[in-house]
mmCIF file of C-alpha atoms in Angstrom:
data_model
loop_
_atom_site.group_PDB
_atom_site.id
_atom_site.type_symbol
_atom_site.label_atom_id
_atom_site.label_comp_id
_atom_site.label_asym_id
_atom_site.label_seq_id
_atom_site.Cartn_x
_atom_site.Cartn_y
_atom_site.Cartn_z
ATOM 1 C CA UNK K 8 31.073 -1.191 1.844
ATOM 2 C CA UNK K 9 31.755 -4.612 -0.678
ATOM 3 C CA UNK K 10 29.753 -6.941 -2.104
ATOM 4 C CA UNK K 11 29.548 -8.570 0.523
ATOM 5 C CA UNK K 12 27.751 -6.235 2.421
ATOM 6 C CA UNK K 13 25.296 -5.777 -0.815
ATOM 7 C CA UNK K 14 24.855 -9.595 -0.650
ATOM 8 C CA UNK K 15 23.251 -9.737 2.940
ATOM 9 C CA UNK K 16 21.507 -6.156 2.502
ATOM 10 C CA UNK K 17 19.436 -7.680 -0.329
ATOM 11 C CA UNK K 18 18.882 -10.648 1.907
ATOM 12 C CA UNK K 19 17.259 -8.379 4.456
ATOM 13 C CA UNK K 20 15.105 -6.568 1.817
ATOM 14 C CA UNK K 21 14.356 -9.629 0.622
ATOM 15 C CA UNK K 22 13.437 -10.997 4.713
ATOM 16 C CA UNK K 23 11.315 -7.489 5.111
ATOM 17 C CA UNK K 24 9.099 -8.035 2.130
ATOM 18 C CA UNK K 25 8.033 -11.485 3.350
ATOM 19 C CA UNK K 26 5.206 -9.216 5.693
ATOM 20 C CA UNK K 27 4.408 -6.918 2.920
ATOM 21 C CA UNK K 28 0.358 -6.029 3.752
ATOM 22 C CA UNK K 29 1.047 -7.176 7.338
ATOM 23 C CA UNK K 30 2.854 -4.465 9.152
ATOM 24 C CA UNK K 31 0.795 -1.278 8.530
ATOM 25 C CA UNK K 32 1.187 1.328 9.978
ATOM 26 C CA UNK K 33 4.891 0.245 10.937
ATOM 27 C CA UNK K 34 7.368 -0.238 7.564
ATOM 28 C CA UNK K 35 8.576 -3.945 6.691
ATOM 29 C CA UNK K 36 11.710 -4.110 8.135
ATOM 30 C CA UNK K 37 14.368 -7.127 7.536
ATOM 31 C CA UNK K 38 17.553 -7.682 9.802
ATOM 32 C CA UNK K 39 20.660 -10.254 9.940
ATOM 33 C CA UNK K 40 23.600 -10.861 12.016
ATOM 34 C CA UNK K 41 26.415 -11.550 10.161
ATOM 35 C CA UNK K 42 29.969 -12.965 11.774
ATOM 36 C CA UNK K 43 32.668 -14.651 10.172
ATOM 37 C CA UNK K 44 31.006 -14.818 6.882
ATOM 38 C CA UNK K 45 28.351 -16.390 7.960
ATOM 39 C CA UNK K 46 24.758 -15.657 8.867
ATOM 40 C CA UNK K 47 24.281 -16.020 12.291
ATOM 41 C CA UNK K 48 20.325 -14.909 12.611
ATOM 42 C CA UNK K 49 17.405 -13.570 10.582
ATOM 43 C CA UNK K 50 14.384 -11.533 11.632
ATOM 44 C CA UNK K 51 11.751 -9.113 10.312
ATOM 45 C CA UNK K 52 9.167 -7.425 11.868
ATOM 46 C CA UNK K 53 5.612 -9.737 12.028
ATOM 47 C CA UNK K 54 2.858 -7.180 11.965
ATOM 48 C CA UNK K 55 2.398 -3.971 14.401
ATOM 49 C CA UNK K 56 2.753 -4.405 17.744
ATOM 50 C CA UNK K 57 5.415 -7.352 17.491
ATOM 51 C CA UNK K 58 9.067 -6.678 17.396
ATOM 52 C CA UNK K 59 10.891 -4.920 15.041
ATOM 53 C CA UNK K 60 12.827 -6.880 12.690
ATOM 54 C CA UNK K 61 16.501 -6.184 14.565
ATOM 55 C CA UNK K 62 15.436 -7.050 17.562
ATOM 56 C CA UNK K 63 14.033 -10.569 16.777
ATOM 57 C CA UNK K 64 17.533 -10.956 14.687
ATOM 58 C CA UNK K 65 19.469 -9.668 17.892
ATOM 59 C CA UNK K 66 17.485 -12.318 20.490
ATOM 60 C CA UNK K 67 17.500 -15.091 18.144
ATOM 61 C CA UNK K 68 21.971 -14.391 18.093
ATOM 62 C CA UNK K 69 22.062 -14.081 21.697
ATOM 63 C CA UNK K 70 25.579 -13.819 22.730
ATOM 64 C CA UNK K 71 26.835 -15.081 19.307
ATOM 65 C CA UNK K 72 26.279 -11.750 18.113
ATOM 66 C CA UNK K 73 29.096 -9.941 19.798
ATOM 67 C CA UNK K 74 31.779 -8.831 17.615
ATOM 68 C CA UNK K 75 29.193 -9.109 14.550
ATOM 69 C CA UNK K 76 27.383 -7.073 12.164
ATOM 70 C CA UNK K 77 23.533 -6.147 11.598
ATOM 71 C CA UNK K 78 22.115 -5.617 8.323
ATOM 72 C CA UNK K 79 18.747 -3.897 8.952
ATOM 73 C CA UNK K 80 16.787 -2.436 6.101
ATOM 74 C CA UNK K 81 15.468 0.855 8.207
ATOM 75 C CA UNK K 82 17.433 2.736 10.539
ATOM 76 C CA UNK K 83 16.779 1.112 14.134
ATOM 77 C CA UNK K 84 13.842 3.237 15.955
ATOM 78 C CA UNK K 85 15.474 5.288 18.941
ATOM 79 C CA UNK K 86 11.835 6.390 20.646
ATOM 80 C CA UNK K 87 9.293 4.339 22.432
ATOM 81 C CA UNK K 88 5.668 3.936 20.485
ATOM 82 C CA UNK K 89 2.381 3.033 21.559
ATOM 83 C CA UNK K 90 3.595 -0.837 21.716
ATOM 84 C CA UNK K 91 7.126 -1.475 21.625
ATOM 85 C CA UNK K 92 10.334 -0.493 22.959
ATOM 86 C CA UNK K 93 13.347 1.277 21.191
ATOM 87 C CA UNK K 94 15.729 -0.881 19.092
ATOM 88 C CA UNK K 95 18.843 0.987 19.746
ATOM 89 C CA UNK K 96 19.560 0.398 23.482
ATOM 90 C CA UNK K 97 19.049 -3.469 22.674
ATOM 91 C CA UNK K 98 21.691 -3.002 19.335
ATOM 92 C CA UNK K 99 24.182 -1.386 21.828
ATOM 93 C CA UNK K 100 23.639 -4.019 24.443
ATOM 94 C CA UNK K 101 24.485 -6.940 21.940
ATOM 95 C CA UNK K 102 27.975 -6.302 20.939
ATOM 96 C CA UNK K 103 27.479 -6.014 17.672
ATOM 97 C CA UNK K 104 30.691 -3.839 16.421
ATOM 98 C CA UNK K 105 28.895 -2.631 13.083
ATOM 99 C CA UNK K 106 25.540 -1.618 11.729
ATOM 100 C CA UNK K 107 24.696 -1.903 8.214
ATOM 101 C CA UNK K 108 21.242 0.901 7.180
ATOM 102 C CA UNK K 109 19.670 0.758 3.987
ATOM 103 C CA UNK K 110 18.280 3.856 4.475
ATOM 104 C CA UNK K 111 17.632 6.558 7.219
ATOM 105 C CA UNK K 112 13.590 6.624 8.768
ATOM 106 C CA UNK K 113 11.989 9.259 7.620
ATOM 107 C CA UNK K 114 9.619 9.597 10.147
ATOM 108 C CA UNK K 115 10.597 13.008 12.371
ATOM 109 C CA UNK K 116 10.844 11.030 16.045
ATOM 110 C CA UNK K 117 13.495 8.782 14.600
ATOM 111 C CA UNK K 118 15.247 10.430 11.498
ATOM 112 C CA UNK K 119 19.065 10.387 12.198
ATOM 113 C CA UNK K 120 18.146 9.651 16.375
ATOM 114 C CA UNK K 121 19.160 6.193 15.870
ATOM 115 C CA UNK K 122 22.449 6.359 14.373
ATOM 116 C CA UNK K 123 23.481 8.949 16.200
ATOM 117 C CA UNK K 124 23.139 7.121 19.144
ATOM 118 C CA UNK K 125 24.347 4.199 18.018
ATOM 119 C CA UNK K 126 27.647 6.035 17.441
ATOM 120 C CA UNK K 127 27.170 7.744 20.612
ATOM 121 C CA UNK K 128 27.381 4.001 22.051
ATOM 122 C CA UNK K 129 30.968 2.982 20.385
ATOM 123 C CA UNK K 130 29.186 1.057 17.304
ATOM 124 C CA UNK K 131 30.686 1.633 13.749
ATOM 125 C CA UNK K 132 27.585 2.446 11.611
ATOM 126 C CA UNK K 133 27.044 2.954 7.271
ATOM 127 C CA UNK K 134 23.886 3.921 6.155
ATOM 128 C CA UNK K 135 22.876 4.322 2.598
ATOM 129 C CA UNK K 136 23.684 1.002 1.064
ATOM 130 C CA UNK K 137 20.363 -0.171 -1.503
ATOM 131 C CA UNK K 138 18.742 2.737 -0.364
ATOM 132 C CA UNK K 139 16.827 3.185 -3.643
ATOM 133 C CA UNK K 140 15.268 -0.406 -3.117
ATOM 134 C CA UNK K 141 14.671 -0.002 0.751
ATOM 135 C CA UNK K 142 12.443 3.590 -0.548
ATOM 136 C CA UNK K 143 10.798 1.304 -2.939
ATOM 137 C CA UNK K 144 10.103 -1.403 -0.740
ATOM 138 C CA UNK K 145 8.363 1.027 2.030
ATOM 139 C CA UNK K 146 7.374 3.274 -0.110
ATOM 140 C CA UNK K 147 3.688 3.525 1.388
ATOM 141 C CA UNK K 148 4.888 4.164 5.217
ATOM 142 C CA UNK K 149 7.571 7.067 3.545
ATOM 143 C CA UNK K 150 4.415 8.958 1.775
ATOM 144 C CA UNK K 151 2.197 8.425 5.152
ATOM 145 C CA UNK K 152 4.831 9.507 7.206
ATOM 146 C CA UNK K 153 5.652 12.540 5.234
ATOM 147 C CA UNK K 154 2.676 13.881 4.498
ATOM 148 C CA UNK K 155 -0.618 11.945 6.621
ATOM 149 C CA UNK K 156 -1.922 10.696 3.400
ATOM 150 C CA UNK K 157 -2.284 7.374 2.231
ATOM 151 C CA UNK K 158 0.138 5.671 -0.978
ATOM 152 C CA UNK K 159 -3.198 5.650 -3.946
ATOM 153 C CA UNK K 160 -2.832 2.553 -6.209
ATOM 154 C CA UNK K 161 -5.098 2.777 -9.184
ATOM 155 C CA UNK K 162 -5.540 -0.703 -10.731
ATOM 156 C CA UNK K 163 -7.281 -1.455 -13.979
ATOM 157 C CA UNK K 164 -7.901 -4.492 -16.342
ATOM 158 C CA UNK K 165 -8.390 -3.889 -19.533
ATOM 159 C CA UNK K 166 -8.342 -4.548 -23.086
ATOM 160 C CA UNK K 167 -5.793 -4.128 -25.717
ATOM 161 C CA UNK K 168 -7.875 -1.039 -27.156
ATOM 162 C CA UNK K 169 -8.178 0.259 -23.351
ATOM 163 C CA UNK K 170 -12.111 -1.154 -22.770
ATOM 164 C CA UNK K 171 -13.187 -2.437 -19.393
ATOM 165 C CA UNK K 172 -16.718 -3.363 -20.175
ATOM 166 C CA UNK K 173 -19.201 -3.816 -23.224
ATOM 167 C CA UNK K 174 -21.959 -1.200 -24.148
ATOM 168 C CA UNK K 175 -23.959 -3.362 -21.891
ATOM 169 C CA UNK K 176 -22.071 -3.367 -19.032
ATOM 170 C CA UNK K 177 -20.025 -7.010 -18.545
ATOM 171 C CA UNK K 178 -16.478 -7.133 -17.589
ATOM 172 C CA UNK K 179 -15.914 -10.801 -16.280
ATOM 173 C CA UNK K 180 -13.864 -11.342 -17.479
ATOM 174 C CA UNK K 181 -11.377 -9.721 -19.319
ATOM 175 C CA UNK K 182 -8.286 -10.798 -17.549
ATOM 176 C CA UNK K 183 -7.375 -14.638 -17.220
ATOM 177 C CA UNK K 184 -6.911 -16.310 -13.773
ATOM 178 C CA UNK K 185 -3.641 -15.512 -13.284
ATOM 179 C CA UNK K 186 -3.934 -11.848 -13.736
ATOM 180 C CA UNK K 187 -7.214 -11.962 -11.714
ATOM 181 C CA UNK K 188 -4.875 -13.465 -8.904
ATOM 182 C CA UNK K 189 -2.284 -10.662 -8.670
ATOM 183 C CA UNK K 190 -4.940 -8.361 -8.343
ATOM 184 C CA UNK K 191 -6.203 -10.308 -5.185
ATOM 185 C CA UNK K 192 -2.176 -10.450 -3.933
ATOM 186 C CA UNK K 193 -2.549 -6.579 -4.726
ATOM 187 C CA UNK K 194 -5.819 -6.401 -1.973
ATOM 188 C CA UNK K 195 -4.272 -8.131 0.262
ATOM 189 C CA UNK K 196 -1.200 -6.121 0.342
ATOM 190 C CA UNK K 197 -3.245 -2.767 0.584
ATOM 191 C CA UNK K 198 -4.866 -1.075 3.839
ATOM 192 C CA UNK K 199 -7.998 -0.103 2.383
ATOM 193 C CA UNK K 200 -9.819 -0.938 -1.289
ATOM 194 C CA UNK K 201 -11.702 1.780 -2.415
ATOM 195 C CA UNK K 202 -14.555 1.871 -5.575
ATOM 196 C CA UNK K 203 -17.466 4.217 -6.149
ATOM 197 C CA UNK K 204 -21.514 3.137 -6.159
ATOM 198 C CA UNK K 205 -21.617 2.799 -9.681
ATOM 199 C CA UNK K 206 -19.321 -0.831 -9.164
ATOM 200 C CA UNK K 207 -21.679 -1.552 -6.434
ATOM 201 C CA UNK K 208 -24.694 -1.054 -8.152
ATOM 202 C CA UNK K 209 -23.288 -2.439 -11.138
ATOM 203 C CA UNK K 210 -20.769 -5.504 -10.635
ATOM 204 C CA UNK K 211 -22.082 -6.008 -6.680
ATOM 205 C CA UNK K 212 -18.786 -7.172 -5.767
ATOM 206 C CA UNK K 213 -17.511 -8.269 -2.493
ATOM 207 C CA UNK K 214 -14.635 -6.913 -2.220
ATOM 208 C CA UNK K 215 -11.958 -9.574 -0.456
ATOM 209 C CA UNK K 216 -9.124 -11.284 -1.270
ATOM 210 C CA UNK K 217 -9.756 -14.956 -1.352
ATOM 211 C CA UNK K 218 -6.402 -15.667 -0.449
ATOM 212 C CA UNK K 219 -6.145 -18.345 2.655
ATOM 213 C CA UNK K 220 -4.695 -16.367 5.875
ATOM 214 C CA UNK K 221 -4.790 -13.134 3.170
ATOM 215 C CA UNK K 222 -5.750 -9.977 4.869
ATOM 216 C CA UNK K 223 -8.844 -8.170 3.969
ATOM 217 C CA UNK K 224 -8.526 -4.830 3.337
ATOM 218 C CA UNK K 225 -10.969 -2.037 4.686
ATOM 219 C CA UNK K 226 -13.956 -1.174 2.334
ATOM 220 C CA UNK K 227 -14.490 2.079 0.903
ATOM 221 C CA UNK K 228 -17.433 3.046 -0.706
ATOM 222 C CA UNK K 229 -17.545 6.168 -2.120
ATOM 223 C CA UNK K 230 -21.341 7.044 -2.651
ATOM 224 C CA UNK K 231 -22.348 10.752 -2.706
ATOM 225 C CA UNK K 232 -25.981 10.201 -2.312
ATOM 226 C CA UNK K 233 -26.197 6.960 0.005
ATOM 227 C CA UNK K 234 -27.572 4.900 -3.028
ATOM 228 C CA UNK K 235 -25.955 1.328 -1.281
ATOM 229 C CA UNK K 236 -28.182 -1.157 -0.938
ATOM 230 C CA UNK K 237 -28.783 -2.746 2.398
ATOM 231 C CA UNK K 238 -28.517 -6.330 0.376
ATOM 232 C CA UNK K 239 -25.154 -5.444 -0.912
ATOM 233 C CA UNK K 240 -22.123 -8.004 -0.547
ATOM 234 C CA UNK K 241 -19.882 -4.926 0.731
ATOM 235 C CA UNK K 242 -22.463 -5.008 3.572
ATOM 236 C CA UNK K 243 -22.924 -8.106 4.667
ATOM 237 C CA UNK K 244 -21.821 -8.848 8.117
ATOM 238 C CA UNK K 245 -20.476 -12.117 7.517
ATOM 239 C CA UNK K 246 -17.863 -10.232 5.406
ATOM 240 C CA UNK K 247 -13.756 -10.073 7.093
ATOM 241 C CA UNK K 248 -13.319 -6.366 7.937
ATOM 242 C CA UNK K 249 -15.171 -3.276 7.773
ATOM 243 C CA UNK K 250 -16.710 -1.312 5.121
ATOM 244 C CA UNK K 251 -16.384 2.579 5.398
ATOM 245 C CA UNK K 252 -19.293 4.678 2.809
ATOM 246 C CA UNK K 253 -18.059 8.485 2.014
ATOM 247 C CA UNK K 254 -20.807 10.640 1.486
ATOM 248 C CA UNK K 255 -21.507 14.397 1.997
ATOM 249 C CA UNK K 256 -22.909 16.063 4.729
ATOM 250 C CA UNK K 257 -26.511 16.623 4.824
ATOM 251 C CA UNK K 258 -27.325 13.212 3.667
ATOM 252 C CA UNK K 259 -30.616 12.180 4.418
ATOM 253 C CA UNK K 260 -30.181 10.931 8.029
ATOM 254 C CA UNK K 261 -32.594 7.692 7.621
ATOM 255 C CA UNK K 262 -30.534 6.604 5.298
ATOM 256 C CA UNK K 263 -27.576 6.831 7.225
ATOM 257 C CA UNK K 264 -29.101 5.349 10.120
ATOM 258 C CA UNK K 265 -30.259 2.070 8.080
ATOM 259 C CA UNK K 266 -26.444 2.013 6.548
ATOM 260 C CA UNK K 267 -24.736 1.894 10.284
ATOM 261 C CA UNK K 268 -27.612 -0.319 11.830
ATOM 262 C CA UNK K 269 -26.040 -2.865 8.784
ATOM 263 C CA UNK K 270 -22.832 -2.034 10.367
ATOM 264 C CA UNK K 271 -21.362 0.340 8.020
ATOM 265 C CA UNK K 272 -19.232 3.047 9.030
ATOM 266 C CA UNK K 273 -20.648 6.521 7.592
ATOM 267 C CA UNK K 274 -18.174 9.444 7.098
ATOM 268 C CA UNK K 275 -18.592 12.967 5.731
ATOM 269 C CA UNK K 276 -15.919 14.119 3.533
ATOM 270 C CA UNK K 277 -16.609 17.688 1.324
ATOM 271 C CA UNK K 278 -18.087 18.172 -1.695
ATOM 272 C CA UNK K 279 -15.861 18.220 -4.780
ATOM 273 C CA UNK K 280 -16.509 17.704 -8.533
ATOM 274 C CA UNK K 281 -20.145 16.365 -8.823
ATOM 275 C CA UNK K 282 -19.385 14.542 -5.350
ATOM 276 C CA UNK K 283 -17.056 13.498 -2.688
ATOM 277 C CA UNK K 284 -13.699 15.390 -2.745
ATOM 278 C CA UNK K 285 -11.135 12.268 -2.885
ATOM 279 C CA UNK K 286 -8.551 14.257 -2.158
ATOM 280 C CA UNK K 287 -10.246 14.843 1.563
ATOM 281 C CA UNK K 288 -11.359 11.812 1.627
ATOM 282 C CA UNK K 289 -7.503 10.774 1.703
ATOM 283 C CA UNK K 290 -6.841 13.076 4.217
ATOM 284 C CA UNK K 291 -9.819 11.060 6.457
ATOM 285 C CA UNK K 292 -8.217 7.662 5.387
ATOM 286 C CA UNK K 293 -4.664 8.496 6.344
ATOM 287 C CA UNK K 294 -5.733 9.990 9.582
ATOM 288 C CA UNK K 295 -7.292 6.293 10.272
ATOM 289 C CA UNK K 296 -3.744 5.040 10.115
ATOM 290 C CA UNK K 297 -4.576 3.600 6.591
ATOM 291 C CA UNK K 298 -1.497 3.845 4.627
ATOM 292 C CA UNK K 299 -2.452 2.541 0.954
ATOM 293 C CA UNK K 300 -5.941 2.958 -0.727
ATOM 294 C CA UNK K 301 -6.178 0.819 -3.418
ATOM 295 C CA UNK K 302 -8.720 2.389 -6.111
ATOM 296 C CA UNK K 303 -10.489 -0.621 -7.954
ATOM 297 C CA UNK K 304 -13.522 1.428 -9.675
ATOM 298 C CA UNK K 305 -15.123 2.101 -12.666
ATOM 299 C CA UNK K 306 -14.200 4.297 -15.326
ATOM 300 C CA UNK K 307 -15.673 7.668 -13.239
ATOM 301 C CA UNK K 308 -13.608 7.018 -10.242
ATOM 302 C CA UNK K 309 -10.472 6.119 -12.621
ATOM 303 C CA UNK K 310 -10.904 9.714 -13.754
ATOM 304 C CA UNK K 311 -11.581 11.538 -10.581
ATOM 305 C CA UNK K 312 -8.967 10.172 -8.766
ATOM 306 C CA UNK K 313 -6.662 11.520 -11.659
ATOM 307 C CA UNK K 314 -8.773 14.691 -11.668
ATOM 308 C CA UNK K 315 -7.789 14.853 -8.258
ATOM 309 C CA UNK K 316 -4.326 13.927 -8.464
ATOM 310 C CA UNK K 317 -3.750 11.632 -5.497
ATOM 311 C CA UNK K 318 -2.791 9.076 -7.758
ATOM 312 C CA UNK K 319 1.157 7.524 -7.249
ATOM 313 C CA UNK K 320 1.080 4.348 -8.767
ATOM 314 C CA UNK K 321 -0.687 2.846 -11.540
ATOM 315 C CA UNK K 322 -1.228 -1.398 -12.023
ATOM 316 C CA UNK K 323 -2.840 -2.115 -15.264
ATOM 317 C CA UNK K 324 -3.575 -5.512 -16.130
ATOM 318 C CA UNK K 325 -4.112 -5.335 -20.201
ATOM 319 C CA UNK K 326 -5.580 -8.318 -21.515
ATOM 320 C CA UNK K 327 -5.358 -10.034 -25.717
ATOM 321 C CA UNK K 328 -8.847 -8.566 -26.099
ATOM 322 C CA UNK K 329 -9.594 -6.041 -29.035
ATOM 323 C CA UNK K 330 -13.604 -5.122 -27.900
ATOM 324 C CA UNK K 331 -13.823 -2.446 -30.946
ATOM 325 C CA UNK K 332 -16.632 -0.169 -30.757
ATOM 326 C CA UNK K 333 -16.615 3.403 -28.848
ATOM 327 C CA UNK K 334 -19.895 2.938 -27.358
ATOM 328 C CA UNK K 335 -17.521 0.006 -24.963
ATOM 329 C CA UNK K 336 -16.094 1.474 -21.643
ATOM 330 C CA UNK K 337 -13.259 2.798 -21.870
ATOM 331 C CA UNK K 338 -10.986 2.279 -18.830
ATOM 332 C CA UNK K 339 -10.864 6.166 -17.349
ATOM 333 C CA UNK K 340 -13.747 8.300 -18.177
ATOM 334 C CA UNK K 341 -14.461 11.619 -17.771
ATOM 335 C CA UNK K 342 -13.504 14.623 -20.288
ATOM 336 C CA UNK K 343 -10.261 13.806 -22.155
ATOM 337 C CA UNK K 344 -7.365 16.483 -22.225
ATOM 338 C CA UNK K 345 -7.639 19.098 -25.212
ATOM 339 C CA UNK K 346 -3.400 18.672 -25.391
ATOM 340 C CA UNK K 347 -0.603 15.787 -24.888
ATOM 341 C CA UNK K 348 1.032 18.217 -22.244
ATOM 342 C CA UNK K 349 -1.731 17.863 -20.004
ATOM 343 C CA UNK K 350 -2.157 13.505 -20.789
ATOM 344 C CA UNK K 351 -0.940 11.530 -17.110
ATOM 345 C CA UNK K 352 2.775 11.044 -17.666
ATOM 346 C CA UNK K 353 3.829 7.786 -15.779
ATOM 347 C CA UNK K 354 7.712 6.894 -14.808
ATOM 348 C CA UNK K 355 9.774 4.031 -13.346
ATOM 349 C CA UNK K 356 7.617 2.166 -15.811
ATOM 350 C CA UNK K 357 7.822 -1.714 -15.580
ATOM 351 C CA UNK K 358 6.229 -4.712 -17.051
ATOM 352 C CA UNK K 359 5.995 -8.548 -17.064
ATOM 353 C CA UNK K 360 3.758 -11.376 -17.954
ATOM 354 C CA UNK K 361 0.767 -12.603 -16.120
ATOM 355 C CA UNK K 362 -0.187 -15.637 -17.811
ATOM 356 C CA UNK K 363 -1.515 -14.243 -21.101
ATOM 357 C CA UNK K 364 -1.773 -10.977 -19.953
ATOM 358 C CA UNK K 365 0.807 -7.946 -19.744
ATOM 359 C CA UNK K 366 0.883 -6.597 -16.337
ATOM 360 C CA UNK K 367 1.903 -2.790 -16.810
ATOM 361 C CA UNK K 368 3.426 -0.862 -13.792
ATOM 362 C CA UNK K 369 4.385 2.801 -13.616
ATOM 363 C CA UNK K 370 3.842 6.051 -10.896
ATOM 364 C CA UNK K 371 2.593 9.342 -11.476
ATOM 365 C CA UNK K 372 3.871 10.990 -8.352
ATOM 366 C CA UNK K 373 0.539 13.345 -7.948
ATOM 367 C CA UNK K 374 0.471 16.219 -5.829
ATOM 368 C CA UNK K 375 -0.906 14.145 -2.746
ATOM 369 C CA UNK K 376 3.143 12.971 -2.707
ATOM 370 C CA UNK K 377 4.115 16.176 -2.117
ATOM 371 C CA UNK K 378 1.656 17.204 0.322
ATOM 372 C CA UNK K 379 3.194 18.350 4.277
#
């Protein structure tokens, strides 16, 4: 491998992202067809059901791409799914002399499949090459894939001294436009948005991203007792997508008749901590094909979902704000540790300006990541 080859790779990382949000539950793959030092053809994979990002690189080259070489960002899919075809046979049918990976599919149908029969077919292929990035960039499809559960994003905005709300309860806003618009990038580019009654009761809020041609991610209301109101925006049925309320079993069954007569889907998830388990209620998620949950609450769900430990990444959007005061929110509630040891350690930590706010990013790699 040469620069050269790390030159197009990023190009096809860079191709792949372009659906990030879209593709679920398929990763974002990227692809190009490189001959003579030039690129020939581009393609990534759309959304699920469309085809994969090789193969729309491979039809657009046609003939042209005999003798060439594909850059793909995930090792080409050697097994028919619900929708599409296998990749290889179409790579071994173009000509294409060598295959570039960034990284080897973890998922157990494909895992090593492809290459091996792209070898098997007379094709020189290196895998390997930005593999780090290519983890990163699908990092939601490796931790569904691996284990059924879904990649947990918990986002906050805060203030400087770590507040999310006054004694009396207001929060808008604390972050400026600009921060309050990477949060609505960072819906869009999640499966499912989750926050417990206490925001709906609270801040009412509705949810979406506001972003033209933006997906809307599923609705997740986590709500022990079945306190949501009927006039709620979450339940309005002019609302894009579908809202999902996690409660235990042995609610009272009127109310969960009014709640799907509004159109709400009801599931029962077990009891855990002074309400729903979130750790099953992952489980339930990921088993609805929905790869990434992102966790927008209020300072009790901040601190269960750490409780629980299905946390992996953390987005915290801290504002120029001091509020002073400890009767303010503070962004993650609950009971504090009683040592340092036992604080949330976060790593791969990264930050940047949004506007006039510092947007924070780090993972805590919970146990949910290591889950089979």
């Amino acid at each position: 491998m040469n620069n050269l080859d790390e030159k197009y790779m990023r190009l096809a990382l860079r191709l792949a992202a372009k659906a990030r949000g879209r593709t679920s539950p398929n990763p974002m793959v990227g692809a190009l067809v490189v001959k003579g030092g030039k690129v020939i053809s581009r393609g990534y994979h759309l959304r699920a059901g469309g085809p994969h990002g090789e193969a729309r690189a491979l039809v657009k080259a046609g003939a042209a791409a005999r003798g060439a070489t594909l850059y793909v960002t995930l090792e080409p899919c050697s097994h028919r799914d619900k929708r599409t075809p296998p990749c290889t046979p179409l790579v071994a049918r173009s000509g294409v002399k060598r295959v570039v990976v960034a990284m080897i599919d973890p998922n157990p149908r494909v895992s090593g499949k492809g290459i091996r029969a792209l070898r098997s077919a007379g094709i020189s292929v290196t895998a390997g090459l930005l593999e780090t990035e290519a983890r990163k960039l699908n990092e939601v499809y490796i931790k569904h894939i691996t284990t059924g559960m879904p990649f947990v994003t918990l986002k906050i905005a805060q203030t400087l001294d770590g507040k999310i709300a006054t004694a009396a309860g207001e929060s808008k806003w604390i972050t400026g436009e600009l921060a309050r618009e990477e949060g609505r990038r960072l819906r869009a580019g999640n499966d499912a948005i989750l926050v417990g009654i206490n925001t709906v009761l609270g801040d009412d809020p509705s949810l979406t991203t506001r972003i033209p041609d933006g997906r809307d991610p599923v609705r997740v209301i986590v709500d022990s007792t079945l306190r949501t109101p009927l006039n709620a925006k979450v339940m309005q049925r002019n609302l894009p997508g579908k809202t999902i309320i996690a409660t235990l079993a042995g609610a009272p069954s009127a109310k969960i008749k009014r709640l799907q007569d509004a159109g709400a889907e009801v599931i029962f998830v077990k009891p855990g901590r002074g309400g729903v388990d979130l750790r099953d209620l992952m489980r339930k998620l990921g088993k609805r094909d929905l790869l990434s949950v992102l966790i927008e609450g209020g300072s009790e769900i901040n601190a269960s979902a750490f409780k629980a430990d299905i946390v992996d990444k953390v987005v915290l959007f801290v504002a120029p704000l001091l509020m002073t005061g400890r009767d303010a929110l503070c962004s993650v509630g609950g009971v504090s540790p009683a040592k340092l040891s036992e604080a949330v350690k976060l790593h791969d930590v990264s930050a940047k300006f949004v506007g006039q706010d510092l947007m924070i990013v780090g993972y805590s790699g919970g146990k949910a990541a290591k889950e089979a």
